[in-house]
Short mmCIF file of C-alpha atoms in Angstrom, two decimals:
data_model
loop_
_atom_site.label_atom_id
_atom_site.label_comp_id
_atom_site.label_asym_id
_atom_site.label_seq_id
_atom_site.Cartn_x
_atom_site.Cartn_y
_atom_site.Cartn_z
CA UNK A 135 91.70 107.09 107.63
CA UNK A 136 93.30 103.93 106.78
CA UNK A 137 91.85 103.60 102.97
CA UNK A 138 92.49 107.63 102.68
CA UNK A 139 96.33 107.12 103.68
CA UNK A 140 97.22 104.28 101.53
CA UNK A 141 95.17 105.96 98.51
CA UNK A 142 96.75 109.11 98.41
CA UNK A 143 100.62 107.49 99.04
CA UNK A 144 99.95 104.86 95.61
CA UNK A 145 98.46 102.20 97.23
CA UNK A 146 95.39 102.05 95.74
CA UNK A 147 94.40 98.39 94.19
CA UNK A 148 92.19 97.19 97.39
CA UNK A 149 90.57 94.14 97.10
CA UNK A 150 87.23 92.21 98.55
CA UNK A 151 84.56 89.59 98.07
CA UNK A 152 81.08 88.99 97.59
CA UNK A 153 81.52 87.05 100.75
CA UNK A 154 82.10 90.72 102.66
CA UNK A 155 78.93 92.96 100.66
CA UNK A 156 79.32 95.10 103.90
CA UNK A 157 83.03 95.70 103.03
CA UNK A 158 81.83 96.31 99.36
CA UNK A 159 79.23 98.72 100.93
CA UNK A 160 81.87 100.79 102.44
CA UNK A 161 84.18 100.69 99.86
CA UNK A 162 81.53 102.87 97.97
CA UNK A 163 81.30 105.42 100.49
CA UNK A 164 85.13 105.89 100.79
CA UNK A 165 85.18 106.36 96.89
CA UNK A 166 82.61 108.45 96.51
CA UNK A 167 83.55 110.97 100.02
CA UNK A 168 87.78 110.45 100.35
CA UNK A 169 89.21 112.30 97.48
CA UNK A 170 92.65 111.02 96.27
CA UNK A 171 95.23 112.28 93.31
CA UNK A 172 93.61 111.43 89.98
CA UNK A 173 97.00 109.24 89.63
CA UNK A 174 95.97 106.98 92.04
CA UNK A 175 92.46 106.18 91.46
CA UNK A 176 91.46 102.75 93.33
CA UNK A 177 91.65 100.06 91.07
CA UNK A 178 89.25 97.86 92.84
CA UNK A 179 88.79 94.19 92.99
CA UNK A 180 85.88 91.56 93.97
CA UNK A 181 85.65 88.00 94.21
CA UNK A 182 82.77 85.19 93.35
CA UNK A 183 83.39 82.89 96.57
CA UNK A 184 83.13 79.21 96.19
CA UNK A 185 79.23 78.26 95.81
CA UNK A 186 79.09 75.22 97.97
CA UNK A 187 80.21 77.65 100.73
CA UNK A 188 77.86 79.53 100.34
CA UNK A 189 74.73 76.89 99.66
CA UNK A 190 75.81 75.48 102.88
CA UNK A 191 75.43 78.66 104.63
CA UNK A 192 72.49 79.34 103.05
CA UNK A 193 70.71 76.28 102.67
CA UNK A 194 69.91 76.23 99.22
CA UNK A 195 71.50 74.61 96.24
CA UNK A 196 74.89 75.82 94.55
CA UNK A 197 74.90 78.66 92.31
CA UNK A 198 75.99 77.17 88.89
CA UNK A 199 76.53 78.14 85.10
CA UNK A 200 77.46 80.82 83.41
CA UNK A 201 74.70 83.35 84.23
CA UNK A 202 75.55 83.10 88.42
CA UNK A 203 79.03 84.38 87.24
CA UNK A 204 77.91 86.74 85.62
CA UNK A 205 74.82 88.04 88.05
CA UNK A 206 77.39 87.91 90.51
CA UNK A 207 80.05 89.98 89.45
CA UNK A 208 77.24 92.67 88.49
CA UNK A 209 76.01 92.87 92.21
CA UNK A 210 79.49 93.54 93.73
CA UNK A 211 79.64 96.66 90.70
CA UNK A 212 76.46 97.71 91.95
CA UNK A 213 77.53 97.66 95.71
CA UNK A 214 81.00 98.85 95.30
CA UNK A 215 78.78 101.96 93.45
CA UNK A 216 80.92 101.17 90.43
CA UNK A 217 80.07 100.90 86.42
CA UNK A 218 83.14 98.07 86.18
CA UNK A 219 85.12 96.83 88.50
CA UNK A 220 89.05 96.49 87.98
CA UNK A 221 89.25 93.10 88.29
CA UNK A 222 87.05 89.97 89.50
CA UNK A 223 88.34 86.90 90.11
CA UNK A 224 86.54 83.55 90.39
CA UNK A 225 87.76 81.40 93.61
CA UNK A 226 88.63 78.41 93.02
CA UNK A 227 85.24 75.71 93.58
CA UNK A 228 86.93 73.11 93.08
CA UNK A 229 84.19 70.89 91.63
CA UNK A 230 81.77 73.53 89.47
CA UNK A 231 77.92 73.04 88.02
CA UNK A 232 78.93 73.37 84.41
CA UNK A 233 82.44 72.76 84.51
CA UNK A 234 85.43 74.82 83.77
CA UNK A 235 83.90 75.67 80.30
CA UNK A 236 81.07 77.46 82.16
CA UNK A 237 83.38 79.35 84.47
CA UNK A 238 85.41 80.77 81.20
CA UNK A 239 82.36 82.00 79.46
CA UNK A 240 81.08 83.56 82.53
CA UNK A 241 84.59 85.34 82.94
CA UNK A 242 84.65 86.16 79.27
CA UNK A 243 81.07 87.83 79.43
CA UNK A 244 82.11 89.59 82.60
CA UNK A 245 84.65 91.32 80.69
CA UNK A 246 82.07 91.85 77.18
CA UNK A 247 79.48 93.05 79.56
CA UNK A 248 81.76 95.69 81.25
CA UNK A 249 81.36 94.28 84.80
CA UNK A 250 85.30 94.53 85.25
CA UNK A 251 88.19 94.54 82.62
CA UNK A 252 90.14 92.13 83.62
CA UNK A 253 89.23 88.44 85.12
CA UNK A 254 91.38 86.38 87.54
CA UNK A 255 91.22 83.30 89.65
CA UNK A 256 91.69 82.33 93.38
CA UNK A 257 93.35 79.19 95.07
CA UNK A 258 93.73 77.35 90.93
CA UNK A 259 96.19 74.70 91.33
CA UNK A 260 98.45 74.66 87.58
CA UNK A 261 96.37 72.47 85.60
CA UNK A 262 93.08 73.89 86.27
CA UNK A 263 94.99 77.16 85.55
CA UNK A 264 96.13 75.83 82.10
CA UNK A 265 93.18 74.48 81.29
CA UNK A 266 90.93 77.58 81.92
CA UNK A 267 94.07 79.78 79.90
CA UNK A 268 93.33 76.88 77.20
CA UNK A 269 89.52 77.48 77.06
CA UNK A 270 90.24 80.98 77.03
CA UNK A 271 92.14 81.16 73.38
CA UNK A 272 89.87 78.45 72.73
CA UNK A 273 86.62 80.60 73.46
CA UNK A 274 87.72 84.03 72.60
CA UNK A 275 91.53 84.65 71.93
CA UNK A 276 91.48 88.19 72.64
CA UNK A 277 91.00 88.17 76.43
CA UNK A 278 92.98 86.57 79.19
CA UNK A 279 93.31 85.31 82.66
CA UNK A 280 95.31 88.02 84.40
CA UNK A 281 95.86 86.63 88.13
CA UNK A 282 95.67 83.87 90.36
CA UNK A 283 95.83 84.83 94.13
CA UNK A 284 97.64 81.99 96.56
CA UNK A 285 99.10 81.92 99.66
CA UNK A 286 102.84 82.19 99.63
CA UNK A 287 105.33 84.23 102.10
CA UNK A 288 108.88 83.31 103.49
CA UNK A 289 107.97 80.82 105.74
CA UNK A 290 105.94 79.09 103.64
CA UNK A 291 107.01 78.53 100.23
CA UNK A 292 105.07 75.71 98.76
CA UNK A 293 103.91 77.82 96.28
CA UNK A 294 106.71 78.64 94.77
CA UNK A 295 106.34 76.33 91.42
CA UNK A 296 102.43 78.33 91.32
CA UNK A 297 104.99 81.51 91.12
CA UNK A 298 106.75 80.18 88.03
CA UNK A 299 104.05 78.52 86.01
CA UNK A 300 101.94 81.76 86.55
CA UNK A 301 104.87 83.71 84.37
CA UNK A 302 104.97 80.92 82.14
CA UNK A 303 101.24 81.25 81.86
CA UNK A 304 101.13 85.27 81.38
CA UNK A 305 99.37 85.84 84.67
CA UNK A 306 100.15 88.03 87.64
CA UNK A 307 100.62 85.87 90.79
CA UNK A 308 99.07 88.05 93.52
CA UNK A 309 100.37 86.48 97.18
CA UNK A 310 98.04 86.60 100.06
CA UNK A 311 98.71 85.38 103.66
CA UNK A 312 102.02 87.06 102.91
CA UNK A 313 102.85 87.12 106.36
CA UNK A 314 101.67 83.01 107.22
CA UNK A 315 99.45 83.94 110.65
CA UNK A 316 102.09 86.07 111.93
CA UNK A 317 105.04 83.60 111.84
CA UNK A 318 106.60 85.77 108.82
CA UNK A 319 107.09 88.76 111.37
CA UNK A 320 109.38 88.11 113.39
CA UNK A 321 107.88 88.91 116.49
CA UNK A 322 107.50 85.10 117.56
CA UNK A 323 111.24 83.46 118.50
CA UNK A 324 112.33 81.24 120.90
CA UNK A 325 113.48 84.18 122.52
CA UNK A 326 110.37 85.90 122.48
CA UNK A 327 107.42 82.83 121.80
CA UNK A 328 104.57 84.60 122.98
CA UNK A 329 105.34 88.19 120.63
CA UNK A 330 105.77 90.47 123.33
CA UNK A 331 102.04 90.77 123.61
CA UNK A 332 102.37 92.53 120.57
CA UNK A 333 98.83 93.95 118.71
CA UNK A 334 98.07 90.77 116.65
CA UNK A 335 96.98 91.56 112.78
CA UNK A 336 93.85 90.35 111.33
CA UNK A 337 94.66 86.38 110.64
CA UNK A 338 97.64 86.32 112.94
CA UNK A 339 97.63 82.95 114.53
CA UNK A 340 100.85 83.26 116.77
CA UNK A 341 102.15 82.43 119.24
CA UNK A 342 103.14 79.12 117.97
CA UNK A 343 104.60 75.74 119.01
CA UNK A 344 108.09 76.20 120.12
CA UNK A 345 109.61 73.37 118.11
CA UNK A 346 108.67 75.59 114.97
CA UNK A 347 110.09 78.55 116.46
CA UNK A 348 113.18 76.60 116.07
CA UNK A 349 113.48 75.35 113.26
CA UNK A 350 113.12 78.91 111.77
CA UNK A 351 115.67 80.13 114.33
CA UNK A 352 118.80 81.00 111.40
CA UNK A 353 115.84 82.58 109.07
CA UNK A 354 114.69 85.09 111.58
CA UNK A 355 118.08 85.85 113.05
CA UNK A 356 118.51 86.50 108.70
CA UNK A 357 115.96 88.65 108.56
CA UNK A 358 116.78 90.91 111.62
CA UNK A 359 119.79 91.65 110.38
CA UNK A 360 118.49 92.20 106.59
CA UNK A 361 115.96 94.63 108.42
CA UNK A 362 119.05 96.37 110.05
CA UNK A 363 121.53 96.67 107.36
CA UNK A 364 118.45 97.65 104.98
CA UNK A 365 117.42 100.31 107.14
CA UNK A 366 121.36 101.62 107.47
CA UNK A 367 121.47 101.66 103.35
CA UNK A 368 117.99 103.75 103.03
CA UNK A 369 119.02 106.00 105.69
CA UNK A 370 122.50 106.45 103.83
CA UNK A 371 120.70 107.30 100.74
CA UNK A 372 118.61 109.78 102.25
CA UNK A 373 121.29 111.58 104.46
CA UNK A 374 123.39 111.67 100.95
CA UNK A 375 120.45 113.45 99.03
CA UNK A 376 120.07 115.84 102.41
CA UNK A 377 123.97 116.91 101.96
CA UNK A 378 123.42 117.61 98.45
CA UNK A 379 120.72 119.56 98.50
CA UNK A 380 118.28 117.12 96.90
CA UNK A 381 114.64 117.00 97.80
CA UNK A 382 114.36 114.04 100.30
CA UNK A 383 111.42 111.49 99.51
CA UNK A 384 109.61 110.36 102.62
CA UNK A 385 110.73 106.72 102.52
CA UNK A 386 110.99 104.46 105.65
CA UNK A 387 114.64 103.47 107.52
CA UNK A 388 113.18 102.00 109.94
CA UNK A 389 112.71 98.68 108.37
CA UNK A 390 111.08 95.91 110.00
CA UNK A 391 111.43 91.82 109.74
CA UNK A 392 107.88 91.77 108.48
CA UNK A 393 108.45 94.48 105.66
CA UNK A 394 111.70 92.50 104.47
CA UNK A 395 109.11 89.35 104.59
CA UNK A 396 107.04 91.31 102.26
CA UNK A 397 109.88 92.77 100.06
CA UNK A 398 110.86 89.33 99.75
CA UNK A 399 107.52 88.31 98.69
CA UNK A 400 107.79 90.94 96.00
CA UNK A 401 111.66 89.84 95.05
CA UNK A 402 110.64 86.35 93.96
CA UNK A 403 107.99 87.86 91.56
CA UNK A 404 104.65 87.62 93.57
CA UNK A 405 102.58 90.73 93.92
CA UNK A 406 101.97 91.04 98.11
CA UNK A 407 98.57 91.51 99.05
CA UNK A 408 97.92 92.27 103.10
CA UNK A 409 94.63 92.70 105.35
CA UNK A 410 94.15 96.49 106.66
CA UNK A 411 92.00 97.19 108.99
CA UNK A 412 93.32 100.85 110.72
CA UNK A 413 95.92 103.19 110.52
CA UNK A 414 98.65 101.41 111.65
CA UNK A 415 98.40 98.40 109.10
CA UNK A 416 98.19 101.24 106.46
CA UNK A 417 101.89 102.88 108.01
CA UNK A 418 102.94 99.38 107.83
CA UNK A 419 102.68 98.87 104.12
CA UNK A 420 103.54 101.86 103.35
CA UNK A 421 106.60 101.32 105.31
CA UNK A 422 107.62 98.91 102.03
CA UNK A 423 107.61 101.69 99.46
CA UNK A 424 111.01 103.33 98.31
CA UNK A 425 113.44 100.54 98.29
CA UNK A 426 114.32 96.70 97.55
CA UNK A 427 116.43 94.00 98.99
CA UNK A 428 119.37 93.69 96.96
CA UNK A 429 120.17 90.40 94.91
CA UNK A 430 122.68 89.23 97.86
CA UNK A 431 120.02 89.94 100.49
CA UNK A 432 117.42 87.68 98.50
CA UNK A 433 119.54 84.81 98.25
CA UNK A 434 120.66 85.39 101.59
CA UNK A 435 116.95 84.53 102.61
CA UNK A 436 116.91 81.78 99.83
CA UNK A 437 120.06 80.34 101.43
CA UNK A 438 118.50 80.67 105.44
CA UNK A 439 115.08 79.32 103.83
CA UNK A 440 116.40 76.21 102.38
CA UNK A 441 118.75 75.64 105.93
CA UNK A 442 115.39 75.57 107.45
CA UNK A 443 113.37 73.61 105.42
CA UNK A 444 111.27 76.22 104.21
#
């Protein structure tokens, strides 16, 4: 229900990993039974995990040159039941059998073999991202690296400078852990430390030390009120429509602190990308579509960031 809702509203670039070939399994069976709009096709995207991970799990010895890449990418296709994926992205293994070199012609032959059409990386810090852009003109000079997926959200913006280099670079920065464990919500304060009991989300890691909660204090209290007058300025736009006979899109008022984390996520150029896992984390994103914070609201949070040390 979850993957059928957020399909057929425009969310439809879902992304997984080798890591999960269970989640890839089931991905095929929602594309091939859940129709959607033929506007909003999944764009669907897989990842080659890190190899010593996964020779530690395994036992055996790291998967290495070009050719893993490669066979790699083309099992995910064949479990997501696809001929080419969207995109596949290479995490980041930080010390690779081959080197760097071996890593860009496995992308590149990814991409000439039809496994996916575009190529992107996971956790690069700047210079290995330069360097593998470098090898990339080098090699080939047609293709390119298209993302690099980082953590990044509100309350923790030490990625920020990753945000700039990757438009420097000609990359999309896609932002995971969007919402850092839960603390991006706004459901943990010094007022309320424990979240209400709230449902926790998949990764939440709340509730958290209360020395943290306050030093955050002036952001959250920012966002609340973003959330509110947000919400007002949707509704307004809506109601206005309504009087003038307009059709009246179905976009969300109620805005929360954690969709004004996300929208800010979005604002400073990063490309949000959040865990679903039922219905309710589908309404949840889709509770971001339809509107923007406005230049003074971003730099509003900016402002309330930098007070706190974010």
């Amino acid at each position: 229900k979850a993957y059928e809702k957020l399909v057929n509203n425009g969310i439809n670039f879902i992304e997984t990993s080798e890591t999960y070939s269970l989640a890839e399994r089931l991905l095929n069976t929602f594309i091939d039974e859940i129709p959607c709009d033929d506007d909003y096709k999944p764009m669907i995207a897989s990842t080659f995990s890190n190899p010593w991970k996964l020779a530690w799990k395994s036992k055996s010895l790291p998967r290495r040159g070009v050719k893993a890449i490669v066979n790699a990418a083309e099992e995910s296709a064949k479990r997501l039941g696809l001929d080419s994926m969207t995109l596949y992205q290479v995490q980041n293994p930080k010390l690779y059998i081959g080197g760097t070199k071996a890593i860009a012609n496995g992308m590149l032959d990814i991409i000439g073999d039809d496994h996916a059409r575009y190529v992107g990386c996971k956790d690069w810090n700047i210079e290995k991202l330069a360097k593998l852009v470098y090898l990339f003109k080098e090699i080939d000079g047609g293709e390119f690296v298209a993302t690099n997926q980082f953590e990044f959200s509100i309350t923790n913006r030490k990625n920020m400078k990753m945000i700039e280099a990757c438009k420097k670079l000609g990359i999309t920065p896609i932002c995971k852990n969007v919402l850092d464990g839960g603390l991006a919500t706004g459901k943990y304060t010094t007022l309320n430390p424990t979240g209400d009991k709230a449902p926790q989300r998949e990764g939440d890691m709340g509730p958290f030390k209360m020395k943290k909660l306050e030093s955050l204090d002036v952001l959250f209290k920012v966002m609340d009120k973003i959330a509110e007058d947000a919400g007002k300025r949707v509704g307004g736009k809506l109601k206005t429509l309504s009087l003038a006979g307009k059709r009246v899109p179905k976009i969300n008022k109620d805005i929360t602190a954690a969709q004004v984390a996300i929208k800010y996520v979005q604002a400073k150029g990063g490309v949000p990308i959040l865990p679903v896992n039922n219905l309710q984390d589908a309404n949840s994103i889709l509770g971001v579509i339809g509107w923007d914070l406005d230049e003074k609201e971003v730099e509003k949070l900016d402002k309330a960031c930098e007070q706190c040390g974010v």
